[in-house]
Tab-separated table of C-alpha atoms and ligand atoms in Angstrom:
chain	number	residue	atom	x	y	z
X	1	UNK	CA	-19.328	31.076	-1.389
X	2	UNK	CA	-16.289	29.770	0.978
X	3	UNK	CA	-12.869	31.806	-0.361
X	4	UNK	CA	-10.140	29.029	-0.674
X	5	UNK	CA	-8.473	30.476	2.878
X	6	UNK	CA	-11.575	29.706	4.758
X	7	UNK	CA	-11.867	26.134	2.864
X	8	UNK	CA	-7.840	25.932	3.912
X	9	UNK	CA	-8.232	26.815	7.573
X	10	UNK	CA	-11.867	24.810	8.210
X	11	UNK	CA	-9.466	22.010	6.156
X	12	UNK	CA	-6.529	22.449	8.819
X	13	UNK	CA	-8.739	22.145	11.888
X	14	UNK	CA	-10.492	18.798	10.613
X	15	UNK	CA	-6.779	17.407	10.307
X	16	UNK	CA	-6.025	18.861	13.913
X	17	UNK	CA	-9.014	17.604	15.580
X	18	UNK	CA	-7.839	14.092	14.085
X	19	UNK	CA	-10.663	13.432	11.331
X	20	UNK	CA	-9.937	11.934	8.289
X	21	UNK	CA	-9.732	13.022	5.090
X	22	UNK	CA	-12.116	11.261	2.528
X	23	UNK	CA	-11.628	11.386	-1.225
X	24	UNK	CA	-14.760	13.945	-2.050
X	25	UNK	CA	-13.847	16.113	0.686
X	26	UNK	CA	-12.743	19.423	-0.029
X	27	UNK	CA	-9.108	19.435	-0.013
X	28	UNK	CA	-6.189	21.762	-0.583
X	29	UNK	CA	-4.365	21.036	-4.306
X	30	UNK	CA	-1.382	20.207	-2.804
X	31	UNK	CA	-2.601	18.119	-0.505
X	32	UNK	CA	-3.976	15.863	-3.553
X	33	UNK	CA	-0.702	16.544	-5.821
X	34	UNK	CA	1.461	15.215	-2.685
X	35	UNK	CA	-1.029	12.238	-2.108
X	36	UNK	CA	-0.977	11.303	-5.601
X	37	UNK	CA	2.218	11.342	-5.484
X	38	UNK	CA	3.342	9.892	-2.716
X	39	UNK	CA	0.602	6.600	-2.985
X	40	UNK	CA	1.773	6.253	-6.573
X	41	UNK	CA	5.508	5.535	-5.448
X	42	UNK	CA	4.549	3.762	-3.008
X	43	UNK	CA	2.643	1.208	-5.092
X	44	UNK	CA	5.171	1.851	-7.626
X	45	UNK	CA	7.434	0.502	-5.032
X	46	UNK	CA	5.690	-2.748	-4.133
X	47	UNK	CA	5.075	-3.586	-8.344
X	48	UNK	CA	9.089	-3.298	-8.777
X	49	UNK	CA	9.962	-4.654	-5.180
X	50	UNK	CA	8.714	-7.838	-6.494
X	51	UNK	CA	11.719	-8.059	-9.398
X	52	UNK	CA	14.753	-8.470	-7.554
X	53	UNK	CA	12.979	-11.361	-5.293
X	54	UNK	CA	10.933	-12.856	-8.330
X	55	UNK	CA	14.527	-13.625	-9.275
X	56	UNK	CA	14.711	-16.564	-6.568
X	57	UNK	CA	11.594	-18.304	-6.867
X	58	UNK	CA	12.706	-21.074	-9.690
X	59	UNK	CA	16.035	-21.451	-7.390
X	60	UNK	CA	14.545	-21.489	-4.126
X	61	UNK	CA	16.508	-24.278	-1.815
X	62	UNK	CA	13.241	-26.094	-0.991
X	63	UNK	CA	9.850	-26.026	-1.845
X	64	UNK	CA	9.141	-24.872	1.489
X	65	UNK	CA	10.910	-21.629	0.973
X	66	UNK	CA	9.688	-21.552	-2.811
X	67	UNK	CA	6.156	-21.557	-1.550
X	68	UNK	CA	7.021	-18.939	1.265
X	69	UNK	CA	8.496	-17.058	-1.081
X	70	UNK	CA	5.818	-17.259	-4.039
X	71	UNK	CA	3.526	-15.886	-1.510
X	72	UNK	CA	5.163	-12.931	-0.425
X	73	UNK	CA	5.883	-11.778	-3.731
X	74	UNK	CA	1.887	-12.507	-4.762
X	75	UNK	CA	0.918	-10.198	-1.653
X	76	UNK	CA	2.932	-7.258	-2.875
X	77	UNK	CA	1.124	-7.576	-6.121
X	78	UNK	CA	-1.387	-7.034	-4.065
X	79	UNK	CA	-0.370	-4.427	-2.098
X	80	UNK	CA	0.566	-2.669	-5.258
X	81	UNK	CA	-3.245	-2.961	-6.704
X	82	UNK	CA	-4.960	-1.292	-2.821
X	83	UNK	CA	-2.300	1.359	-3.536
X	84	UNK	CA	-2.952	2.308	-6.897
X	85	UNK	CA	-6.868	2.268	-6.051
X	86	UNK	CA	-6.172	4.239	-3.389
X	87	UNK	CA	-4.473	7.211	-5.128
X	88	UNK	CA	-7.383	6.669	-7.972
X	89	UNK	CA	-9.743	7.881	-5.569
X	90	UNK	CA	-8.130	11.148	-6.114
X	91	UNK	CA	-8.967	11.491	-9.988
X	92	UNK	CA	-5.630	10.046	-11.508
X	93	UNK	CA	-6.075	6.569	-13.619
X	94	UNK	CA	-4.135	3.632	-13.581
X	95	UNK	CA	-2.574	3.909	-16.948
X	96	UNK	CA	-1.222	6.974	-15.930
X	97	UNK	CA	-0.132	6.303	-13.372
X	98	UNK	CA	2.076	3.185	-14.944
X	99	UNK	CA	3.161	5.426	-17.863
X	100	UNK	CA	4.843	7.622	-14.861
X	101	UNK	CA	6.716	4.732	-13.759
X	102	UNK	CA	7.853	3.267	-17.301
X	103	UNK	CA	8.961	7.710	-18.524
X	104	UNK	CA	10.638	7.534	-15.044
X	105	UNK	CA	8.568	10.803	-14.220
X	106	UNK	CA	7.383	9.041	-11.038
X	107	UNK	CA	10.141	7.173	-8.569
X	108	UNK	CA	10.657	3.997	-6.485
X	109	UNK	CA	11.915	3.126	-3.603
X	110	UNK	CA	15.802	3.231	-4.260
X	111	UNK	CA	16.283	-0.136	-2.675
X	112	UNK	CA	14.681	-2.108	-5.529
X	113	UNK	CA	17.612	-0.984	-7.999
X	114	UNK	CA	20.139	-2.929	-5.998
X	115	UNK	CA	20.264	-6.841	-7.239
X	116	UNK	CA	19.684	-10.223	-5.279
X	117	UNK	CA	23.103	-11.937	-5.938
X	118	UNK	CA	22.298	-15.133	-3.387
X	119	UNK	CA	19.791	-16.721	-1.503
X	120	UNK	CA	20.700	-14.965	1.357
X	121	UNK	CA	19.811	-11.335	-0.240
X	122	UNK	CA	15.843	-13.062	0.207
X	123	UNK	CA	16.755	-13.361	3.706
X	124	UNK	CA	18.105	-10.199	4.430
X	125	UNK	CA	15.427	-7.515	2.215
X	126	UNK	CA	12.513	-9.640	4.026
X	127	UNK	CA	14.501	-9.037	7.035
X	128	UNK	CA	15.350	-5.359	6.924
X	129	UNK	CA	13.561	-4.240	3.571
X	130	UNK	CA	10.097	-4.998	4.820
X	131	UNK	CA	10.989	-4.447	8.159
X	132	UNK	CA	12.017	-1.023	7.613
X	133	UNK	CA	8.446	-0.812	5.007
X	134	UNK	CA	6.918	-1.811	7.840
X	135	UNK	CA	7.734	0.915	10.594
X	136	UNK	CA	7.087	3.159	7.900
X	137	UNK	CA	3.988	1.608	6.991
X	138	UNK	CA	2.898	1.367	10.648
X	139	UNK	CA	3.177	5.096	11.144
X	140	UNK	CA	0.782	5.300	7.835
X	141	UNK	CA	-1.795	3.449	9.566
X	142	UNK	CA	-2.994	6.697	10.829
X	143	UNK	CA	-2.028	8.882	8.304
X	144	UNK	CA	-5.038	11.605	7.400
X	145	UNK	CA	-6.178	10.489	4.028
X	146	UNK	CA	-8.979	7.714	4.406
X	147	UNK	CA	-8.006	5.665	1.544
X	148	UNK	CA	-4.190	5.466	2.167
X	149	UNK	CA	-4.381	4.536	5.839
X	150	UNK	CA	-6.833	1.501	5.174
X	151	UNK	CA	-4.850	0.565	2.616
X	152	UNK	CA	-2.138	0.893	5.057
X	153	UNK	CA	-4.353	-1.284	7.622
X	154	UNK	CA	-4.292	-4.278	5.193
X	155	UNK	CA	-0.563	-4.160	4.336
X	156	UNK	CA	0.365	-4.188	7.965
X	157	UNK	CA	-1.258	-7.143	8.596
X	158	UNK	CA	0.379	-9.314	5.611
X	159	UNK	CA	3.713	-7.482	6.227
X	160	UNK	CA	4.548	-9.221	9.206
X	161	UNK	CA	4.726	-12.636	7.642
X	162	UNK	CA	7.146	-11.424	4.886
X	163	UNK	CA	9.914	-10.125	7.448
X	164	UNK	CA	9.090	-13.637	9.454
X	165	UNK	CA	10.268	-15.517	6.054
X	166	UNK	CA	13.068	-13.445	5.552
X	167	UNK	CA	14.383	-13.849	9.408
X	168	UNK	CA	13.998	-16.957	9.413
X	169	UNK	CA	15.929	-17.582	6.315
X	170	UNK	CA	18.583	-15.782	8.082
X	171	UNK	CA	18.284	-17.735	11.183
X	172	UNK	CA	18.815	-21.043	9.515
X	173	UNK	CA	21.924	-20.022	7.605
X	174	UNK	CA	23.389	-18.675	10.675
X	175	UNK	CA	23.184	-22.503	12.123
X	176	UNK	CA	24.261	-23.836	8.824
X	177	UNK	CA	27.679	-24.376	8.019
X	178	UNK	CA	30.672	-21.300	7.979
X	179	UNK	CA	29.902	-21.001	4.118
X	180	UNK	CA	26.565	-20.055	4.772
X	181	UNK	CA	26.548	-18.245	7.505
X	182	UNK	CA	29.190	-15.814	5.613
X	183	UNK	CA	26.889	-15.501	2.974
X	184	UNK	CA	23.947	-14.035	5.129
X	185	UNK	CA	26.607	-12.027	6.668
X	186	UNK	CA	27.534	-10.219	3.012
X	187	UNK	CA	23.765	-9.951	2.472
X	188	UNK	CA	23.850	-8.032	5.069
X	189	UNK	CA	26.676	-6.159	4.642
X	190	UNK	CA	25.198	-5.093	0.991
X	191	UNK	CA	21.701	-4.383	2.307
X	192	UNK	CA	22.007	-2.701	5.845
X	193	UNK	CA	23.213	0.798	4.100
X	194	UNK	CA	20.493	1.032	1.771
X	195	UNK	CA	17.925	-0.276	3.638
X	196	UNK	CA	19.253	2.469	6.128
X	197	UNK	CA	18.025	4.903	2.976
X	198	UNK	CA	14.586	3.766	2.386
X	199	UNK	CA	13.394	5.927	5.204
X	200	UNK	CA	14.419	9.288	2.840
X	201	UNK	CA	16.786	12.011	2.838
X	202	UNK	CA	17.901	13.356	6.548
X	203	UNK	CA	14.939	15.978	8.095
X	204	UNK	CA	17.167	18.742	7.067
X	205	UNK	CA	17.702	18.239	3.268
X	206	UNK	CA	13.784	16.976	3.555
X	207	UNK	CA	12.070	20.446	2.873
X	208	UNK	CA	8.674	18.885	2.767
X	209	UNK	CA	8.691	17.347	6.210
X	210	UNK	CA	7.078	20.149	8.142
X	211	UNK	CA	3.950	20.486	5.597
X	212	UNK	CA	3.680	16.374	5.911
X	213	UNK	CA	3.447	16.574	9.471
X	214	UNK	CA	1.075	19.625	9.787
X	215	UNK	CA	-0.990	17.957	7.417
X	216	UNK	CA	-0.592	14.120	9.166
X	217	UNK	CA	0.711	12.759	5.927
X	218	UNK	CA	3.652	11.500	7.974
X	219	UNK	CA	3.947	11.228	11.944
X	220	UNK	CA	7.414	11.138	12.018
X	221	UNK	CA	10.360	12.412	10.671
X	222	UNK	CA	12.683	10.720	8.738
X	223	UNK	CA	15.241	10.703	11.058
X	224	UNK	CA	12.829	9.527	13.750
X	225	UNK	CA	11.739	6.348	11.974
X	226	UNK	CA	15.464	5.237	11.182
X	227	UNK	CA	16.617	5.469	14.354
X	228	UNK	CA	13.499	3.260	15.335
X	229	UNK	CA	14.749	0.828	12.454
X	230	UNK	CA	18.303	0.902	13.904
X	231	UNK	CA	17.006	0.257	17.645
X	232	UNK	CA	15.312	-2.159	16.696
X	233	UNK	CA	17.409	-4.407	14.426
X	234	UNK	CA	20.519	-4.405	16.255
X	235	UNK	CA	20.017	-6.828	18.932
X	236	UNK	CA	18.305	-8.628	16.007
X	237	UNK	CA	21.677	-9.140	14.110
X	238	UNK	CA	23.083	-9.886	17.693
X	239	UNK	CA	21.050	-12.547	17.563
X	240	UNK	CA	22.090	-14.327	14.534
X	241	UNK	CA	25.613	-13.797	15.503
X	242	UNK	CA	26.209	-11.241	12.666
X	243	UNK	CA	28.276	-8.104	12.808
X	244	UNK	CA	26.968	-4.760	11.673
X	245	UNK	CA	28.361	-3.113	8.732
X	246	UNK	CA	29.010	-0.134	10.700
X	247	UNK	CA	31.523	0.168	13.498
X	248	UNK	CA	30.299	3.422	14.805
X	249	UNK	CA	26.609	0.994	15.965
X	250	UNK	CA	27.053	1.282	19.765
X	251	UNK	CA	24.124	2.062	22.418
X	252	UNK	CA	24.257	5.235	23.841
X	253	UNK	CA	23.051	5.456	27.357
X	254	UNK	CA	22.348	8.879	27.671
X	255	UNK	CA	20.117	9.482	24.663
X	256	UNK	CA	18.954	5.653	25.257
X	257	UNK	CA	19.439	4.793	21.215
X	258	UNK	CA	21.924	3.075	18.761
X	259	UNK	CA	24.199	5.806	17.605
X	260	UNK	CA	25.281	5.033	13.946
X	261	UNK	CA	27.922	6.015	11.363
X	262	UNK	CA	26.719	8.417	8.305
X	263	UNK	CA	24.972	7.701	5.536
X	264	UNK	CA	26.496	7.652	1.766
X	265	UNK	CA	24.265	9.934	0.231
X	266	UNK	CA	26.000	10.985	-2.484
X	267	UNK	CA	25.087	6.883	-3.376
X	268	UNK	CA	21.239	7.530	-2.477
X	269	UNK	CA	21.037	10.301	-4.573
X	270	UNK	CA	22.882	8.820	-7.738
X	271	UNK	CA	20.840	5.516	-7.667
X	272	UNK	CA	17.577	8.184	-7.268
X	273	UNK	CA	18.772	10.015	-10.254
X	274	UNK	CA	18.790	6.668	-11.998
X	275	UNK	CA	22.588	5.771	-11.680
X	276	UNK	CA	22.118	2.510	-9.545
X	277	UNK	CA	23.052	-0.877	-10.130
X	278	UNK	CA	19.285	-2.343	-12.087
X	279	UNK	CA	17.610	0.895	-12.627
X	280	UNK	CA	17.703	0.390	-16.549
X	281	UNK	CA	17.165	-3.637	-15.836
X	282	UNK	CA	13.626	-2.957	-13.296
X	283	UNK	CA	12.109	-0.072	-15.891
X	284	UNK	CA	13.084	-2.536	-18.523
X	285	UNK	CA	11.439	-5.310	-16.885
X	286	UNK	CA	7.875	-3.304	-16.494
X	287	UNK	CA	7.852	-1.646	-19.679
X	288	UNK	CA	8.005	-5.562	-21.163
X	289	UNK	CA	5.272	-6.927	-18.688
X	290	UNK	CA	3.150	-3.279	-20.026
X	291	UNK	CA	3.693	-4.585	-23.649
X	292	UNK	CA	3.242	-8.081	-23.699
X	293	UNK	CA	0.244	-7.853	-21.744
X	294	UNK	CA	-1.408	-5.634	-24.119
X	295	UNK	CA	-3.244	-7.734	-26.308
X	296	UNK	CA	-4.094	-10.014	-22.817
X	297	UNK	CA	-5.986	-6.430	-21.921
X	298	UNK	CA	-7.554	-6.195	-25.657
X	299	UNK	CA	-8.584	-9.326	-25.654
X	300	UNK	CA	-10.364	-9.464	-22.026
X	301	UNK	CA	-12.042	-6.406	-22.967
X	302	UNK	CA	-13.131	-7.470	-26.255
X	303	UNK	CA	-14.270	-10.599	-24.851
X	304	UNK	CA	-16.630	-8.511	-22.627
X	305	UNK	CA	-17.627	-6.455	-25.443
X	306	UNK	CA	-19.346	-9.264	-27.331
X	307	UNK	CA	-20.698	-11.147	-24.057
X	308	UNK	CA	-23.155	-8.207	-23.304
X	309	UNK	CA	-23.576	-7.770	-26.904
X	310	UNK	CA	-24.964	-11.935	-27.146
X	311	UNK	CA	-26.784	-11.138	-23.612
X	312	UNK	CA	-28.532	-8.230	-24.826
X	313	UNK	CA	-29.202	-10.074	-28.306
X	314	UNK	CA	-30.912	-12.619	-26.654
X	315	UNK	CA	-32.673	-10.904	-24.174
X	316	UNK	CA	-33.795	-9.419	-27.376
X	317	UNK	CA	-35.358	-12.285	-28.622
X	318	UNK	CA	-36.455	-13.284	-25.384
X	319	UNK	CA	-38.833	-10.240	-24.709
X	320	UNK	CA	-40.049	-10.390	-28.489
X	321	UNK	CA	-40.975	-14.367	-27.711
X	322	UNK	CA	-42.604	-13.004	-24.574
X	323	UNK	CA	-44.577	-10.798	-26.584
X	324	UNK	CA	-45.856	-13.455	-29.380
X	325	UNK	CA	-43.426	-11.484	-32.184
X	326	UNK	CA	-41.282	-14.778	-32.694
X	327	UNK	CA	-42.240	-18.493	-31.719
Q	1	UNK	CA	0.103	7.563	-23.272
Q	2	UNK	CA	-1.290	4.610	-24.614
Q	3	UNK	CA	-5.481	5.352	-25.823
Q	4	UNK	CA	-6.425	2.161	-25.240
Q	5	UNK	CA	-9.778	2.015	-22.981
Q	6	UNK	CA	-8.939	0.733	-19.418
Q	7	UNK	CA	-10.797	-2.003	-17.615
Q	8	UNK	CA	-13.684	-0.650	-15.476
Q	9	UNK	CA	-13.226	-0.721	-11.857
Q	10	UNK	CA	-15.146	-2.649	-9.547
Q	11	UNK	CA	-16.083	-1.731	-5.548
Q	12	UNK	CA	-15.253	-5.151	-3.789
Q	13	UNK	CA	-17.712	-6.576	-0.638
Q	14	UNK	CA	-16.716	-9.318	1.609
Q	15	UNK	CA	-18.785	-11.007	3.757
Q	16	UNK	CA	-15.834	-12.326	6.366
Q	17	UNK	CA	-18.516	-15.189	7.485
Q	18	UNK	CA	-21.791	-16.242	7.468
Q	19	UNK	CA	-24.121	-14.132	9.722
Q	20	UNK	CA	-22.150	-10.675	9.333
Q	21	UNK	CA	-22.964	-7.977	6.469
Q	22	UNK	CA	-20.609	-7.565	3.633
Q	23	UNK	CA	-18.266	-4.455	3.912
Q	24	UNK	CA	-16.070	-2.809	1.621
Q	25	UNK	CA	-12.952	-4.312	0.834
Q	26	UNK	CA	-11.237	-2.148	-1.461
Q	27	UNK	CA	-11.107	-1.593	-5.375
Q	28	UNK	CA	-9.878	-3.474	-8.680
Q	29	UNK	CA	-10.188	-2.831	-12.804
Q	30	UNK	CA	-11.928	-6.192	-14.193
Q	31	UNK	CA	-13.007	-6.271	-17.819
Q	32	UNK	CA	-16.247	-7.570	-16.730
Q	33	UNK	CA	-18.041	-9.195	-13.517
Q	34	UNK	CA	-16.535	-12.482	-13.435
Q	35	UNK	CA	-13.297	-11.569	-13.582
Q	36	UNK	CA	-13.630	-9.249	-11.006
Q	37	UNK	CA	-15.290	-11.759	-8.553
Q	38	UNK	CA	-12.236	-14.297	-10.039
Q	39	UNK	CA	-9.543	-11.459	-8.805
Q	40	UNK	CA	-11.319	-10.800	-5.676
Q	41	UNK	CA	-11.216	-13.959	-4.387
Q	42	UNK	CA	-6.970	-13.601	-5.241
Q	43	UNK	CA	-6.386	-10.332	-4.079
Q	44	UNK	CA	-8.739	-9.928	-0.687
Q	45	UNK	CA	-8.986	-13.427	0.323
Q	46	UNK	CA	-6.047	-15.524	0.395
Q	47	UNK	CA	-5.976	-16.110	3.948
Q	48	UNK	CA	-9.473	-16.965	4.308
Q	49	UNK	CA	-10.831	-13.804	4.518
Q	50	UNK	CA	-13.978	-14.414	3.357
Q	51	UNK	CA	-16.932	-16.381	2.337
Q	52	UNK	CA	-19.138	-14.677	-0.318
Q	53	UNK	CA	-17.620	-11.399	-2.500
Q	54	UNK	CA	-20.284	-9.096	-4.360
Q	55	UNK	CA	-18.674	-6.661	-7.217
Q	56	UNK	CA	-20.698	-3.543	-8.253
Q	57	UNK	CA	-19.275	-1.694	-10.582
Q	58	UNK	CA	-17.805	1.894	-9.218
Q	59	UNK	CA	-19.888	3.956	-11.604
Q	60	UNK	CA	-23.181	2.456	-10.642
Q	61	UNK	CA	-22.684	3.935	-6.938
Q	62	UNK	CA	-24.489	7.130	-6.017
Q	63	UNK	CA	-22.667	8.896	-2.743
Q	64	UNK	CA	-24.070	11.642	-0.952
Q	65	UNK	CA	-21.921	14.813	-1.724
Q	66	UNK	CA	-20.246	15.689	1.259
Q	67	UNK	CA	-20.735	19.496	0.904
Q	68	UNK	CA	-23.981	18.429	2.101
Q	69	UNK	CA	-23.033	16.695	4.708
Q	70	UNK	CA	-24.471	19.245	7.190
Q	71	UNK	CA	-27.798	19.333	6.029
Q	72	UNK	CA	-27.859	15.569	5.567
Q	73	UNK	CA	-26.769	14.394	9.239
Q	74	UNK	CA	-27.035	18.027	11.342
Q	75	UNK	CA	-30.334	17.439	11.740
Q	76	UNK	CA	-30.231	14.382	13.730
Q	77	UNK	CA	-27.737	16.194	16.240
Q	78	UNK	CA	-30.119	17.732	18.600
Q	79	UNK	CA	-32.287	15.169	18.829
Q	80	UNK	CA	-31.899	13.459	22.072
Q	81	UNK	CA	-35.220	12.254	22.690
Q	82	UNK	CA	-34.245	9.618	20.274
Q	83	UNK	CA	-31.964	7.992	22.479
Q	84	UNK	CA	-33.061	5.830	25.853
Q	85	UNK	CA	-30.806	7.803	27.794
Q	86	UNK	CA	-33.578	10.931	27.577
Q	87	UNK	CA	-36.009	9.143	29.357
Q	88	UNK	CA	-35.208	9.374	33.240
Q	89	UNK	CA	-36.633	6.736	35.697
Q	90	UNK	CA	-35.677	5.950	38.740
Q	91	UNK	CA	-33.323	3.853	39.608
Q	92	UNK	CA	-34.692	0.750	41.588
Q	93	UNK	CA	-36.990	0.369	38.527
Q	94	UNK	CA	-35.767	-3.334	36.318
Q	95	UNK	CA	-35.358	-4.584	32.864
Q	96	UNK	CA	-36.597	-1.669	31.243
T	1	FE2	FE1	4.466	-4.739	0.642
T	2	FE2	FE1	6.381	-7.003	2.113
C-alpha cells in the first residue's frame, strides 16, 4: 500500500510534468476541498451575475439590444450548469451546493452585489465585468483539474460575445448625445473600482496563492491578472473618449504597464462580509427562484415516476400477450 | 437541507455534424430522458453546435478505475512492432 506522502509526491510530479488531473484520480483532500470550492463560487457567480442584468431585459432600448441581452444572460445560466457539473465530479451534489449559496456559507463574486441603476451599467459590466471574467477565465483554460478547464474551454468561447455587447453599448452612447455619453461615463465611474476587485485580494493578503500555483489551480497571481485587466482596458476607455476614475492611471515606461491608484479594500471586504449594496436583495432573489420552483421539481419527477411505471405496466401486458396469458 | 430526491444526471453526446462521432459534451440533472435531450439542445447547442444529442444516464456508465491504469494501458508501451515505423525498408521503395 502507497502511504499518503508517496500518493502526494507521485501527485505533485503529474501536476509538474503538466498532466491533468481527472476526477477518479487520486488526489490530495485539499486539493478537492479547494476545487469544490472554488468551482462552486464560480458557478455561484455566473447564477447571481445574471440578477443585476436580468434587471434590463423588459427595458432594453431596442429589441436589438433586448435580444443581445436575453442571450447573454441565457449563456451564463449556462455557464453556471458546466460549473456546477464540474465540481459534482468531485462527490458534492447540486442541492448542496445551492443550499451553500442561499446559508451564505459559500460566496460570490463581490461584483454582483452592486446594482444596475441605467442602461449604461449593461454596457459597462459586459465591458469590464466579463472582460475581467474573461482574463481570469482564460488563465483557467489550463488550469490542472480536467473538468474545470473544459468547462473553462466552453465559457471562453461564449465570453467573448458578451464583452462585444457590452462595448458596443458603450460605443454607441459615446456618439449619442452629451446626456448619454455622461451616463456611460458614471457607469464607469461606479464599475471600474470593483471590477478592479474581482481579480481577489492583493498576492500578499492572498495566503493561498503559492499552494494554487504549485498545484496549477491558478497561473497567475492576483496582482498579475489585474494589471493585465488595467493594460488592457485603458486605451479601451481612450477610445470611447471616457476618463478613468483614477488619476494616478498613467503608463509607465520603465516597467512598460499602467500604474494605478489603490484599491478600497476596506469596501471589498465589507461587501464580502455581506455589507454591500444587494447582498440581502441577490440571496433573496435565489432563495425565491429555490422555493417557487419546488413543486416545478416535484412535479417533473413525479411525472417520470408514473411514465416508467405505465411503460413497465404495459410492457407487462405486452410480454404476457406474447406468451398467450392474455388475448 | 431540503430531502427532496434530486433529478438524475445525464452524460450529454453531440455529434457536431454528420459524418463525425459523438463526443462528450458535458453534464445536466433531467427528471427523465426527454427532458434531458429537451435541455441539451438549450444548454450545448445554441449556436449550432450540433446535429444529433444522445443522453445516457451517468449511473449506467462503467469507467475503468484509474488505479489500474498501469496494468490496463502499460502493456501496450513496449510494443513497437505494432507501429509501421518498426518495419525498416529502404528508402527508394513506393507507396508502401
Ligand atoms: Fe459567464
Ligand atoms: Fe459572460
Amino acid at each position: 500500500m502507497d502511504n499518503i506522502e508517496n500518493l502526494a509526491t507521485r501527485f505533485q510530479e503529474r501536476i509538474d510534468a503538466g498532466e491533468k488531473i481527472e476526477p477518479k484520480d487520486w488526489m490530495p483532500e485539499k486539493y478537492r476541498k479547494t476545487h469544490i470550492r472554488q468551482i462552486s463560487q464560480h458557478a455561484h457567480s455566473e447564477i447571481v451575475g445574471m440578477l443585476p442584468e436580468g434587471n434590463w431585459i423588459t427595458r432594453a432600448p431596442s429589441l436589438k439590444r433586448k435580444l443581445g441581452l436575453l442571450a447573454k444572460v441565457q449563456d451564463e445560466a449556462g455557464h453556471g450548469l458546466y460549473l456546477y457539473s464540474a465540481a459534482e465530479t468531485l462527490g458534492i451534489s447540486r442541492d448542496e451546493m445551492t443550499q451553500q449559496l442561499l446559508t451564505g456559507k459559500a460566496k460570490y463574486s463581490s461584483i454582483f452585489n452592486y446594482p444596475t441603476l441605467t442602461w449604461a451599467d449593461i454596457g459597462a459590466i459586459g465591458w469590464l465585468v466579463d472582460g475581467a471574467a474573461i482574463i481570469n477565465q482564460v488563465m483557467l483554460t489550463r488550469t490542472s483539474f480536467g473538468p474545470y478547464a473544459r468547462a473553462m474551454v466552453r465559457i471562453c468561447k461564449e465570453e467573448s460575445f458578451h464583452q462585444r455587447q457590452g462595448y458596443e453599448i458603450m460605443l454607441t452612447l459615446c456618439n449619442g448625445t452629451p446626456e448619454q455619453k455622461e451616463m456611460a461615463q458614471d457607469a464607469l465611474n461606479r464599475t471600474w473600482w470593483p471590477a478592479l476587485m474581482m481579480f481577489g485580494p492583493r498576492d500578499e493578503d492572498s495566503p493561498n496563492t503559492k499552494q494554487s500555483m504549485a498545484w496549477k489551480i491558478k497561473r497567475k497571481t492576483n496582482d498579475e491578472l489585474r494589471q493585465q485587466f488595467v493594460d488592457i482596458t485603458v486605451p479601451q476607455a481612450e477610445f470611447l473618449g471616457l476618463k478613468m476614475p483614477d488619476p494616478e492611471i498613467k503608463w509607465n515606461e520603465e516597467r512598460g504597464h499602467y500604474d494605478f491608484g489603490a484599491i478600497d479594500w476596506d469596501e471589498f471586504w465589507q461587501v464580502v462580509k455581506g455589507n454591500g449594496p444587494c447582498n440581502k436583495e441577490r440571496i433573496a432573489a435565489r432563495q425565491k427562484a429555490w422555493d417557487d420552483g419546488q413543486w416545478v421539481r416535484d412535479a417533473a419527477l413525479a411525472y417520470s415516476a408514473k411514465k416508467s411505471e405505465n411503460e413497465e405496466k404495459s410492457n407487462g401486458i405486452k410480454a404476457q400477450r406474447s406468451e398467450g396469458k392474455i388475448a | 437541507m431540503s430531502n427532496k430526491k434530486e433529478w438524475p444526471l445525464f452524460e450529454i453526446f453531440i455529434r457536431s455534424k454528420n459524418g463525425l462521432e459523438h463526443r462528450h459534451a458535458g453534464s445536466l440533472h433531467a427528471a427523465d430522458p426527454t427532458m434531458a435531450l429537451e435541455n441539451a439542445r438549450d444548454v450545448y447547442t445554441r449556436r449550432q453546435e450540433g446535429v444529433s444529442i444522445w443522453v445516457v444516464e451517468s449511473k449506467d456508465i462503467h469507467a475503468s478505475n484509474p488505479e489500474q491504469a498501469g496494468e490496463l494501458f502499460e502493456p501496450a508501451k513496449d510494443k513497437v512492432y505494432r507501429h509501421p515505423t518498426f518495419y525498416e525498408l529502404p528508402i527508394e521503395l513506393k507507396h508502401i
